[in-house]
Short mmCIF file of C-alpha atoms in Angstrom, two decimals:
data_model
loop_
_atom_site.label_atom_id
_atom_site.label_comp_id
_atom_site.label_asym_id
_atom_site.label_seq_id
_atom_site.Cartn_x
_atom_site.Cartn_y
_atom_site.Cartn_z
CA MET A 1 32.34 -36.92 17.46
CA LYS A 2 35.07 -39.46 18.27
CA ILE A 3 35.25 -40.50 14.64
CA ALA A 4 35.66 -36.85 13.54
CA VAL A 5 38.46 -36.33 16.07
CA ALA A 6 40.17 -39.52 14.91
CA ILE A 7 39.98 -38.47 11.28
CA ALA A 8 41.36 -35.00 12.08
CA PHE A 9 44.21 -36.53 14.07
CA ALA A 10 45.02 -38.94 11.23
CA ALA A 11 45.10 -36.09 8.71
CA THR A 12 47.48 -34.11 10.94
CA SER A 13 49.76 -37.14 11.35
CA ILE A 14 49.86 -37.80 7.62
CA ALA A 15 50.78 -34.17 6.93
CA ALA A 16 53.63 -34.35 9.46
CA VAL A 17 55.03 -37.52 7.93
CA ALA A 18 54.80 -36.06 4.44
CA ALA A 19 56.76 -33.00 5.55
CA GLN A 20 59.62 -35.19 6.83
CA THR A 21 59.52 -37.45 3.75
CA PRO A 22 61.68 -40.27 5.10
CA ILE A 23 62.17 -43.24 2.79
CA GLY A 24 60.39 -46.43 3.83
CA ALA A 25 61.89 -49.87 4.43
CA TYR A 26 63.86 -51.14 1.42
CA GLY A 27 63.14 -47.98 -0.58
CA GLN A 28 65.68 -46.17 -2.75
CA CYS A 29 67.64 -43.47 -0.93
CA GLY A 30 70.37 -42.57 -3.41
CA GLY A 31 72.00 -43.21 -6.74
CA SER A 32 72.83 -41.59 -10.06
CA GLY A 33 70.01 -39.25 -11.08
CA TYR A 34 68.10 -39.81 -7.83
CA THR A 35 66.46 -36.64 -6.46
CA GLY A 36 64.42 -37.92 -3.50
CA SER A 37 65.08 -37.99 0.22
CA THR A 38 68.24 -39.63 1.55
CA THR A 39 66.81 -40.12 5.05
CA CYS A 40 65.34 -43.52 6.01
CA ILE A 41 62.55 -44.23 8.48
CA GLN A 42 63.47 -45.03 12.08
CA GLY A 43 65.34 -48.32 12.39
CA TYR A 44 66.69 -48.18 8.83
CA GLU A 45 69.87 -46.74 7.29
CA CYS A 46 70.80 -45.87 3.74
CA HIS A 47 73.17 -48.51 2.30
CA TYR A 48 75.33 -47.75 -0.71
CA TYR A 49 75.28 -50.49 -3.38
CA SER A 50 76.75 -48.71 -6.38
CA GLU A 51 76.70 -45.35 -8.09
CA TYR A 52 73.32 -46.32 -9.49
CA TYR A 53 71.46 -47.36 -6.34
CA SER A 54 71.30 -47.09 -2.56
CA GLN A 55 68.62 -48.71 -0.40
CA CYS A 56 67.14 -48.32 3.11
CA LEU A 57 67.97 -51.48 5.07
CA ALA A 58 67.27 -52.35 8.70
CA VAL A 59 69.81 -51.45 11.37
CA THR A 60 71.08 -54.68 12.92
CA GLY A 61 72.85 -53.29 15.96
CA SER A 62 76.13 -52.31 14.32
CA THR A 63 77.09 -49.86 11.62
CA PRO A 64 76.20 -51.47 8.27
CA SER A 65 78.84 -52.00 5.63
CA ALA A 66 78.99 -49.17 3.13
CA ASN A 67 79.24 -51.60 0.24
CA PRO A 68 77.87 -55.06 1.04
CA THR A 69 79.13 -57.88 -1.12
CA THR A 70 76.77 -60.63 -0.09
CA ALA A 71 73.03 -60.81 0.17
CA PRO A 72 71.54 -61.00 3.67
CA LYS A 73 70.32 -64.42 4.68
CA THR A 74 66.60 -65.06 4.85
CA THR A 75 64.88 -67.50 7.13
CA GLN A 76 63.43 -70.51 5.37
CA THR A 77 60.93 -72.76 7.11
CA THR A 78 61.09 -76.50 6.76
CA ASP A 79 57.42 -77.23 7.23
CA LYS A 80 56.37 -80.35 5.39
CA PRO A 81 53.71 -79.48 2.79
CA THR A 82 50.35 -81.17 2.94
CA THR A 83 48.62 -82.29 -0.21
CA ALA A 84 45.08 -82.28 1.10
CA PRO A 85 43.40 -79.29 2.73
CA LYS A 86 42.46 -79.40 6.37
CA THR A 87 38.83 -79.89 7.26
CA THR A 88 38.76 -76.68 9.24
CA GLN A 89 37.72 -73.54 7.42
CA ALA A 90 39.55 -70.25 7.12
CA THR A 91 38.56 -67.44 9.40
CA ALA A 92 39.68 -63.91 8.73
CA LYS A 93 39.45 -63.01 12.37
CA PRO A 94 40.53 -59.85 14.18
CA THR A 95 43.94 -59.83 15.82
CA SER A 96 44.46 -57.68 18.87
CA ALA A 97 47.41 -55.50 19.84
CA PRO A 98 50.24 -57.30 21.69
CA THR A 99 49.13 -55.94 25.10
CA THR A 100 45.58 -57.31 24.87
CA ALA A 101 44.30 -60.83 25.26
CA ALA A 102 43.79 -62.91 22.15
CA PRO A 103 40.32 -62.30 20.70
CA THR A 104 37.75 -65.05 20.62
CA LYS A 105 36.43 -66.31 17.30
CA GLN A 106 33.63 -64.12 15.99
CA PRO A 107 30.50 -65.61 14.48
CA SER A 108 30.22 -64.97 10.75
CA THR A 109 27.70 -64.50 8.01
CA THR A 110 26.89 -67.08 5.35
CA ALA A 111 29.06 -65.29 2.77
CA PRO A 112 32.57 -63.85 3.08
CA THR A 113 32.15 -60.35 4.47
CA ALA A 114 33.64 -57.98 7.01
CA LYS A 115 30.36 -57.65 8.89
CA PRO A 116 29.81 -60.41 11.49
CA THR A 117 26.41 -61.63 12.68
CA THR A 118 25.29 -64.01 15.38
CA THR A 119 24.34 -66.78 12.96
CA GLN A 120 26.27 -69.91 11.93
CA SER A 121 30.06 -69.90 11.56
CA THR A 122 31.21 -70.08 7.95
CA PRO A 123 34.60 -69.64 6.34
CA SER A 124 36.75 -66.66 5.59
CA THR A 125 35.31 -63.53 7.16
CA ALA A 126 37.44 -60.50 7.86
CA THR A 127 36.53 -58.51 10.97
CA PRO A 128 38.38 -55.35 12.08
CA THR A 129 39.44 -55.08 15.71
CA ALA A 130 38.44 -52.35 18.09
CA ALA A 131 40.91 -50.06 19.88
CA PRO A 132 43.64 -51.96 21.77
CA THR A 133 42.27 -51.02 25.21
CA LYS A 134 38.90 -52.64 24.55
CA GLN A 135 37.68 -56.14 23.85
CA PRO A 136 37.83 -56.84 20.08
CA THR A 137 34.52 -55.90 18.54
CA PRO A 138 33.75 -55.35 14.87
CA SER A 139 33.12 -51.92 13.44
CA THR A 140 29.95 -51.57 11.43
CA SER A 141 30.52 -47.97 10.27
CA VAL A 142 33.83 -46.23 9.61
CA PRO A 143 36.49 -48.93 10.16
CA THR A 144 39.12 -48.21 12.80
CA PRO A 145 42.70 -49.46 12.29
CA ALA A 146 42.15 -53.20 12.15
CA GLY A 147 44.15 -56.40 12.18
CA CYS A 148 42.76 -59.53 10.56
CA THR A 149 43.95 -63.13 10.35
CA LEU A 150 43.35 -65.66 7.58
CA SER A 151 43.78 -69.28 8.66
CA GLY A 152 42.21 -72.65 8.02
CA THR A 153 40.74 -73.12 4.52
CA TYR A 154 40.49 -70.05 2.30
CA VAL A 155 37.21 -69.18 0.57
CA SER A 156 37.22 -67.09 -2.60
CA GLY A 157 35.73 -63.65 -2.05
CA THR A 158 36.86 -63.22 1.55
CA ASP A 159 36.63 -59.50 2.32
CA ILE A 160 39.80 -57.99 3.78
CA SER A 161 39.22 -54.49 2.42
CA SER A 162 38.81 -52.93 5.89
CA CYS A 163 41.93 -54.53 7.37
CA THR A 164 44.97 -52.35 8.00
CA SER A 165 47.05 -55.47 8.64
CA VAL A 166 46.46 -59.02 7.48
CA VAL A 167 48.19 -62.08 8.94
CA ILE A 168 48.02 -65.12 6.65
CA SER A 169 48.75 -68.02 8.96
CA SER A 170 49.22 -71.58 7.65
CA LEU A 171 46.35 -71.10 5.22
CA GLN A 172 45.05 -73.88 2.96
CA VAL A 173 44.05 -72.52 -0.48
CA PRO A 174 41.90 -74.99 -2.45
CA ALA A 175 42.82 -76.11 -5.96
CA GLY A 176 41.76 -73.68 -8.67
CA VAL A 177 41.30 -70.77 -6.25
CA THR A 178 43.34 -67.54 -6.22
CA LEU A 179 44.35 -66.03 -2.88
CA ASP A 180 42.98 -62.57 -3.69
CA LEU A 181 44.94 -59.63 -2.26
CA THR A 182 43.67 -57.02 -4.73
CA LYS A 183 41.39 -55.01 -2.44
CA LEU A 184 43.81 -54.15 0.34
CA LYS A 185 43.68 -50.73 1.96
CA ASP A 186 46.43 -48.31 0.98
CA SER A 187 49.44 -48.77 3.29
CA ALA A 188 48.21 -52.17 4.50
CA THR A 189 50.64 -54.75 5.85
CA VAL A 190 50.41 -58.43 4.89
CA THR A 191 52.40 -60.94 6.94
CA PHE A 192 52.85 -64.59 6.01
CA THR A 193 53.46 -66.95 8.94
CA GLY A 194 53.71 -70.73 9.00
CA THR A 195 53.25 -72.57 5.70
CA THR A 196 50.46 -71.61 3.30
CA THR A 197 49.74 -74.46 0.88
CA PHE A 198 47.97 -74.32 -2.49
CA GLY A 199 45.91 -77.22 -3.84
CA THR A 200 46.91 -78.77 -7.16
CA LYS A 201 45.01 -78.39 -10.43
CA LEU A 202 45.90 -77.79 -14.09
CA TRP A 203 44.84 -74.16 -14.60
CA GLU A 204 46.38 -70.76 -15.41
CA GLY A 205 46.24 -69.31 -11.91
CA PRO A 206 47.66 -67.22 -10.40
CA LEU A 207 47.85 -68.81 -6.99
CA ILE A 208 48.24 -65.33 -5.43
CA LEU A 209 47.21 -61.98 -6.90
CA LEU A 210 48.38 -58.68 -5.38
CA THR A 211 47.31 -55.11 -6.21
CA GLY A 212 47.66 -51.94 -4.16
CA THR A 213 49.63 -48.88 -3.08
CA ASN A 214 52.18 -48.44 -0.28
CA LEU A 215 51.83 -52.07 0.72
CA LYS A 216 54.26 -53.99 2.91
CA VAL A 217 54.19 -57.74 2.30
CA THR A 218 56.51 -59.67 4.57
CA GLY A 219 57.32 -63.01 6.24
CA PRO A 220 58.79 -65.11 7.73
CA GLY A 221 56.33 -67.65 6.34
CA THR A 222 56.54 -70.09 3.44
CA LEU A 223 54.23 -70.36 0.43
CA ASN A 224 54.16 -73.89 -0.97
CA GLY A 225 53.00 -74.18 -4.60
CA GLN A 226 53.41 -77.99 -4.64
CA GLY A 227 55.28 -77.87 -7.93
CA GLU A 228 56.35 -81.48 -7.47
CA TRP A 229 52.81 -82.46 -8.55
CA TYR A 230 53.09 -80.46 -11.81
CA TRP A 231 56.69 -80.98 -12.92
CA PRO A 232 56.47 -84.66 -13.99
CA GLN A 233 53.54 -83.81 -16.30
CA GLY A 234 55.82 -81.85 -18.63
CA GLN A 235 55.70 -78.44 -20.28
CA SER A 236 52.62 -79.04 -22.44
CA VAL A 237 50.12 -78.90 -19.58
CA THR A 238 48.63 -75.65 -18.27
CA ARG A 239 50.23 -74.66 -14.98
CA PRO A 240 49.47 -71.72 -12.66
CA VAL A 241 51.68 -68.68 -12.17
CA PHE A 242 52.63 -68.63 -8.49
CA PHE A 243 52.58 -64.93 -7.45
CA ARG A 244 51.32 -62.15 -9.73
CA LEU A 245 51.72 -58.44 -9.00
CA THR A 246 49.63 -56.12 -11.13
CA HIS A 247 49.26 -52.35 -10.64
CA VAL A 248 51.31 -52.43 -7.45
CA GLU A 249 52.78 -49.03 -6.55
CA LYS A 250 55.31 -47.82 -3.98
CA SER A 251 55.30 -51.16 -2.18
CA THR A 252 57.78 -53.62 -0.69
CA LEU A 253 57.83 -57.41 -0.60
CA SER A 254 60.40 -58.98 1.73
CA GLY A 255 61.35 -61.81 4.03
CA PHE A 256 59.30 -64.84 2.97
CA THR A 257 59.88 -68.05 0.99
CA LEU A 258 58.18 -69.38 -2.14
CA LYS A 259 58.71 -73.12 -2.39
CA ASN A 260 58.21 -75.48 -5.35
CA SER A 261 56.70 -73.19 -7.96
CA PRO A 262 54.44 -74.93 -10.52
CA PHE A 263 55.39 -72.45 -13.28
CA ARG A 264 56.66 -68.85 -13.25
CA THR A 265 57.30 -67.79 -9.68
CA PHE A 266 56.76 -64.02 -9.91
CA SER A 267 54.89 -62.29 -12.72
CA VAL A 268 55.21 -58.52 -12.25
CA LEU A 269 52.97 -56.39 -14.49
CA ASN A 270 52.21 -52.68 -14.79
CA SER A 271 53.78 -51.86 -11.43
CA VAL A 272 55.64 -48.73 -10.31
CA ASN A 273 58.40 -47.95 -7.77
CA THR A 274 58.17 -51.29 -6.02
CA VAL A 275 60.92 -53.28 -4.26
CA ILE A 276 61.20 -57.07 -4.02
CA THR A 277 63.99 -57.92 -1.58
CA GLY A 278 65.25 -60.62 0.76
CA LEU A 279 63.07 -63.45 -0.58
CA THR A 280 63.93 -67.11 -1.13
CA LEU A 281 62.54 -68.72 -4.29
CA ASP A 282 63.24 -72.43 -3.86
CA SER A 283 62.36 -74.92 -6.60
CA LYS A 284 65.61 -76.89 -6.43
CA ALA A 285 63.61 -80.03 -5.61
CA GLY A 286 62.76 -80.10 -9.33
CA ASN A 287 66.37 -81.12 -10.00
CA GLY A 288 66.15 -80.17 -13.68
CA GLN A 289 62.51 -81.20 -14.06
CA ALA A 290 60.98 -77.90 -12.91
CA LYS A 291 60.79 -76.31 -16.36
CA ASN A 292 59.61 -72.70 -16.85
CA THR A 293 60.02 -71.85 -13.17
CA ASP A 294 61.28 -68.32 -13.91
CA GLY A 295 62.24 -66.35 -10.84
CA PHE A 296 61.02 -62.88 -11.85
CA ASP A 297 59.13 -62.24 -15.10
CA LEU A 298 58.66 -58.49 -15.76
CA SER A 299 56.38 -56.68 -18.24
CA ARG A 300 55.46 -52.98 -18.61
CA ASN A 301 56.78 -51.79 -15.24
CA ASN A 302 58.58 -48.60 -14.22
CA GLY A 303 61.02 -48.45 -11.32
CA VAL A 304 60.97 -52.03 -10.02
CA SER A 305 63.97 -53.04 -7.86
CA ILE A 306 64.80 -56.70 -7.21
CA THR A 307 67.58 -57.03 -4.63
CA ASN A 308 69.16 -59.50 -2.21
CA ASN A 309 67.03 -62.49 -3.22
CA THR A 310 68.08 -66.15 -3.38
CA VAL A 311 66.72 -68.12 -6.34
CA TYR A 312 66.93 -71.86 -7.03
CA ASN A 313 65.11 -72.80 -10.24
CA GLN A 314 65.37 -74.35 -13.68
CA GLU A 315 64.56 -71.34 -15.86
CA ASP A 316 65.59 -67.67 -16.13
CA CYS A 317 66.41 -66.03 -12.82
CA LEU A 318 65.29 -62.72 -14.32
CA ALA A 319 63.17 -62.66 -17.49
CA MET A 320 62.73 -59.12 -18.81
CA GLN A 321 59.90 -59.10 -21.34
CA SER A 322 59.64 -55.31 -21.11
CA SER A 323 59.93 -52.53 -18.47
CA VAL A 324 61.90 -49.36 -17.82
CA ASN A 325 64.20 -48.22 -14.99
CA THR A 326 64.77 -51.65 -13.46
CA LEU A 327 67.39 -52.68 -10.90
CA PHE A 328 68.51 -56.29 -10.40
CA ALA A 329 71.21 -56.30 -7.71
CA TYR A 330 72.90 -58.54 -5.13
CA ASN A 331 70.82 -61.60 -6.02
CA SER A 332 72.01 -65.21 -6.05
CA CYS A 333 70.76 -67.34 -8.96
CA THR A 334 71.39 -71.11 -8.94
CA GLY A 335 70.45 -73.88 -11.38
CA GLY A 336 68.62 -71.89 -14.05
CA HIS A 337 69.11 -70.16 -17.39
CA GLY A 338 70.69 -66.91 -16.20
CA VAL A 339 69.76 -63.23 -16.23
CA SER A 340 67.81 -62.72 -19.44
CA ILE A 341 66.22 -60.03 -21.56
CA GLY A 342 63.61 -61.54 -23.84
CA SER A 343 62.51 -63.10 -25.83
CA ILE A 344 61.47 -59.70 -27.21
CA GLY A 345 59.67 -58.78 -30.40
CA GLY A 346 56.35 -57.46 -31.67
CA ALA A 347 54.64 -55.94 -34.68
CA ALA A 348 55.71 -52.43 -33.57
CA VAL A 349 57.98 -50.80 -31.01
CA ASP A 350 55.81 -50.15 -27.96
CA SER A 351 55.85 -50.58 -24.18
CA SER A 352 55.28 -54.33 -24.47
CA ASP A 353 58.51 -54.79 -26.44
CA THR A 354 60.83 -52.23 -24.82
CA VAL A 355 63.52 -52.66 -22.18
CA ASN A 356 65.09 -49.30 -21.34
CA GLY A 357 67.25 -48.57 -18.31
CA LEU A 358 68.16 -51.94 -16.77
CA THR A 359 71.03 -52.22 -14.28
CA VAL A 360 72.24 -55.72 -13.39
CA THR A 361 74.92 -55.46 -10.72
CA ASN A 362 76.75 -57.57 -8.13
CA ASN A 363 74.77 -60.76 -8.75
CA LYS A 364 76.06 -64.32 -8.33
CA ILE A 365 75.04 -66.65 -11.17
CA ILE A 366 75.80 -70.27 -10.29
CA ASP A 367 75.40 -73.51 -12.30
CA ASN A 368 73.33 -71.77 -14.96
CA THR A 369 73.05 -72.43 -18.69
CA ASN A 370 73.72 -68.74 -19.37
CA GLY A 371 75.23 -65.83 -17.51
CA LEU A 372 74.03 -62.64 -19.21
CA ARG A 373 71.61 -63.11 -22.11
CA ILE A 374 69.62 -61.04 -24.61
CA LYS A 375 67.42 -62.84 -27.14
CA THR A 376 65.17 -61.21 -29.73
CA ILE A 377 62.62 -62.74 -32.09
CA ILE A 378 63.20 -63.11 -35.81
CA ASP A 379 61.45 -60.58 -38.10
CA LEU A 380 59.83 -58.67 -35.21
CA LYS A 381 60.45 -55.19 -33.77
CA GLY A 382 61.32 -53.79 -30.36
CA LEU A 383 63.93 -51.91 -28.35
CA VAL A 384 66.61 -52.95 -25.86
CA THR A 385 68.70 -49.97 -24.75
CA ASN A 386 70.62 -48.45 -21.86
CA VAL A 387 71.48 -51.78 -20.22
CA LYS A 388 74.36 -51.97 -17.72
CA TYR A 389 75.90 -55.22 -16.45
CA ILE A 390 78.29 -54.26 -13.65
CA ASP A 391 80.51 -56.47 -11.46
CA ASN A 392 78.63 -59.76 -11.77
CA THR A 393 80.16 -63.14 -10.90
CA LEU A 394 79.67 -66.44 -12.74
CA THR A 395 80.33 -69.92 -11.35
CA ASN A 396 80.23 -73.00 -13.59
CA VAL A 397 78.11 -71.34 -16.28
CA LYS A 398 77.86 -72.89 -19.75
CA ASN A 399 77.70 -69.64 -21.79
CA ALA A 400 78.93 -66.44 -20.15
CA ILE A 401 77.70 -63.77 -22.60
CA VAL A 402 74.79 -64.60 -24.93
CA MET A 403 73.20 -62.19 -27.41
CA HIS A 404 71.01 -63.60 -30.18
CA SER A 405 68.91 -61.92 -32.87
CA ASP A 406 67.70 -65.25 -34.25
CA TYR A 407 65.22 -66.63 -31.71
CA SER A 408 62.13 -68.39 -33.09
CA LYS A 409 59.14 -68.80 -30.80
CA ALA A 410 57.63 -71.31 -33.20
CA LYS A 411 60.69 -73.55 -32.98
CA GLY A 412 61.50 -72.68 -29.39
CA GLY A 413 65.15 -71.90 -30.08
CA TYR A 414 67.77 -70.21 -32.21
CA VAL A 415 67.63 -70.69 -35.98
CA GLY A 416 71.03 -69.27 -36.96
CA THR A 417 69.74 -66.45 -39.19
CA PRO A 418 69.63 -63.14 -37.24
CA THR A 419 66.66 -61.40 -38.88
CA SER A 420 65.21 -59.80 -35.75
CA GLN A 421 64.50 -56.07 -36.15
CA VAL A 422 64.72 -55.40 -32.40
CA THR A 423 67.25 -52.61 -31.77
CA ILE A 424 69.95 -53.55 -29.24
CA SER A 425 71.92 -50.42 -28.32
CA ASP A 426 73.99 -48.95 -25.48
CA ILE A 427 74.88 -52.25 -23.85
CA THR A 428 77.59 -51.96 -21.18
CA ILE A 429 79.45 -54.85 -19.58
CA SER A 430 81.83 -53.57 -16.93
CA GLY A 431 83.41 -56.23 -14.75
CA LEU A 432 82.45 -59.89 -15.29
CA THR A 433 84.39 -62.61 -13.46
CA GLY A 434 84.18 -66.33 -12.75
CA THR A 435 84.12 -69.58 -14.69
CA ALA A 436 82.31 -70.78 -17.81
CA THR A 437 82.52 -73.34 -20.59
CA ASN A 438 82.06 -70.81 -23.41
CA LEU A 439 82.85 -67.13 -23.06
CA TYR A 440 80.86 -65.76 -26.01
CA ASP A 441 77.76 -66.85 -27.90
CA VAL A 442 76.77 -63.87 -30.06
CA VAL A 443 74.66 -64.01 -33.24
CA ALA A 444 73.49 -60.42 -33.85
CA ASN A 445 71.83 -58.55 -36.69
CA PRO A 446 74.49 -55.91 -37.50
CA SER A 447 71.90 -53.49 -38.90
CA VAL A 448 70.11 -53.06 -35.54
CA VAL A 449 72.94 -53.18 -32.97
CA SER A 450 75.14 -50.28 -31.86
CA ASN A 451 77.24 -48.80 -29.07
CA TRP A 452 78.20 -51.88 -27.10
CA ASN A 453 80.90 -51.14 -24.51
CA TRP A 454 82.52 -54.18 -22.91
CA SER A 455 85.41 -54.07 -20.46
CA GLY A 456 86.79 -55.84 -17.42
CA ILE A 457 85.74 -59.30 -18.64
CA ASN A 458 87.84 -61.79 -16.69
CA VAL A 459 86.05 -65.12 -17.03
CA GLN A 460 88.05 -68.34 -17.07
CA ALA A 461 86.43 -70.21 -19.97
CA SER A 462 87.30 -73.52 -21.62
CA ASN A 463 86.36 -72.08 -25.01
CA LYS A 464 86.29 -68.55 -26.34
CA GLY A 465 83.11 -69.26 -28.30
CA SER A 466 82.15 -67.04 -31.21
CA CYS A 467 80.75 -63.63 -32.12
CA LYS A 468 78.92 -62.72 -35.32
CA GLY A 469 77.31 -59.40 -36.20
CA GLN A 470 78.42 -57.45 -33.14
CA PRO A 471 78.92 -53.68 -33.58
CA SER A 472 82.33 -52.21 -34.28
CA GLY A 473 84.44 -51.65 -31.21
CA VAL A 474 83.52 -54.96 -29.59
CA THR A 475 86.21 -57.60 -29.87
CA CYS A 476 85.38 -61.08 -28.67
CA ALA A 477 88.81 -62.01 -27.40
#
């Protein structure tokens, strides 16, 4: 009877929330063509970024600026990474509400599961808590709202599917094992605390895999990929992707640090209406050796927003392989290869080779090889269209504006003959300032480029550079 009442109450609450339709933390609350709610949840206010995007950000005690010009700072831990896992084993134990005493460790089964027994203690079990007014006891039928903690040494297959909230606290993930966050409940919260460290091994990874709907993944913890073990071995060895999102919908990632990525830091695939904001991606310890440590690598997504992040790496800050309706705003990118589209090209024009509707605005690109770059593959097809670069700032960049239709994957670089059949159309640059060595590096196929609109380019460059094949109306001067 109590379960029935609880379910009825939950259904009523959900209906009430749906009727109000406030926008969640870090969600979009305005912008050109936006038709959703402009009201944020309690504790958040709608911040205007540009005519294209507004976002719900936390109230900090004073009225937020209507047009912030700098990204909010994130807290970065300085925990020293360990290279060997602890001898203790991970327990996905229940966490109680703040007003209750801390729960004692529950005995576990011999395999990772949410159902505890009275037998020997083994690693990585996830047990839901009881109501806050009672001692924590596991549910063996319909799970009640539950909080679980993962700590110690992680074991593959740990069941967290019944946990409404998951705290990942200074976890040790063994080499060759993925921290699996693919079976989370809808609307679950994942919180990283302390430093979670991943063992080292030459494999594809990923080190973390996330799938789900209406998730909130937050910090203030640090994830340490121990890239310093991989980097000296060069680019020919197989290295793991750090954090992969696949089929993530209506979710937010915020407020934690990813340190020393072995390879690509974020790989975002087939995800919808998801926000990545306020993170620190820190691989500056590579000091030029941390090759292929892309910040954000995107493929086949719709409505992904990447805002207010701080990236130190030695590869693209943003690498758009494909995706539609993407926002990249108020990020700081240091030490890499710039904000890039590509390399793009396939046998036919499809979702894997299309970038449509990308806005890159109010970013700071510092000490990068490139500022804004599009590169497409020789003799292959695809589509890059409706791209807007608005009010970005460059500092000590080698090449400010780079657009090449002559990239060869086989040779790993430009070949000088722009035979790519990838259409590059409706490219707007409006407001680009700062410093660079070369202003332009354009080698385009004139038969597949059109409607480029460039204005407000005020970059102090040592050399003008060169443009070849650009559409009429664009003067590289």
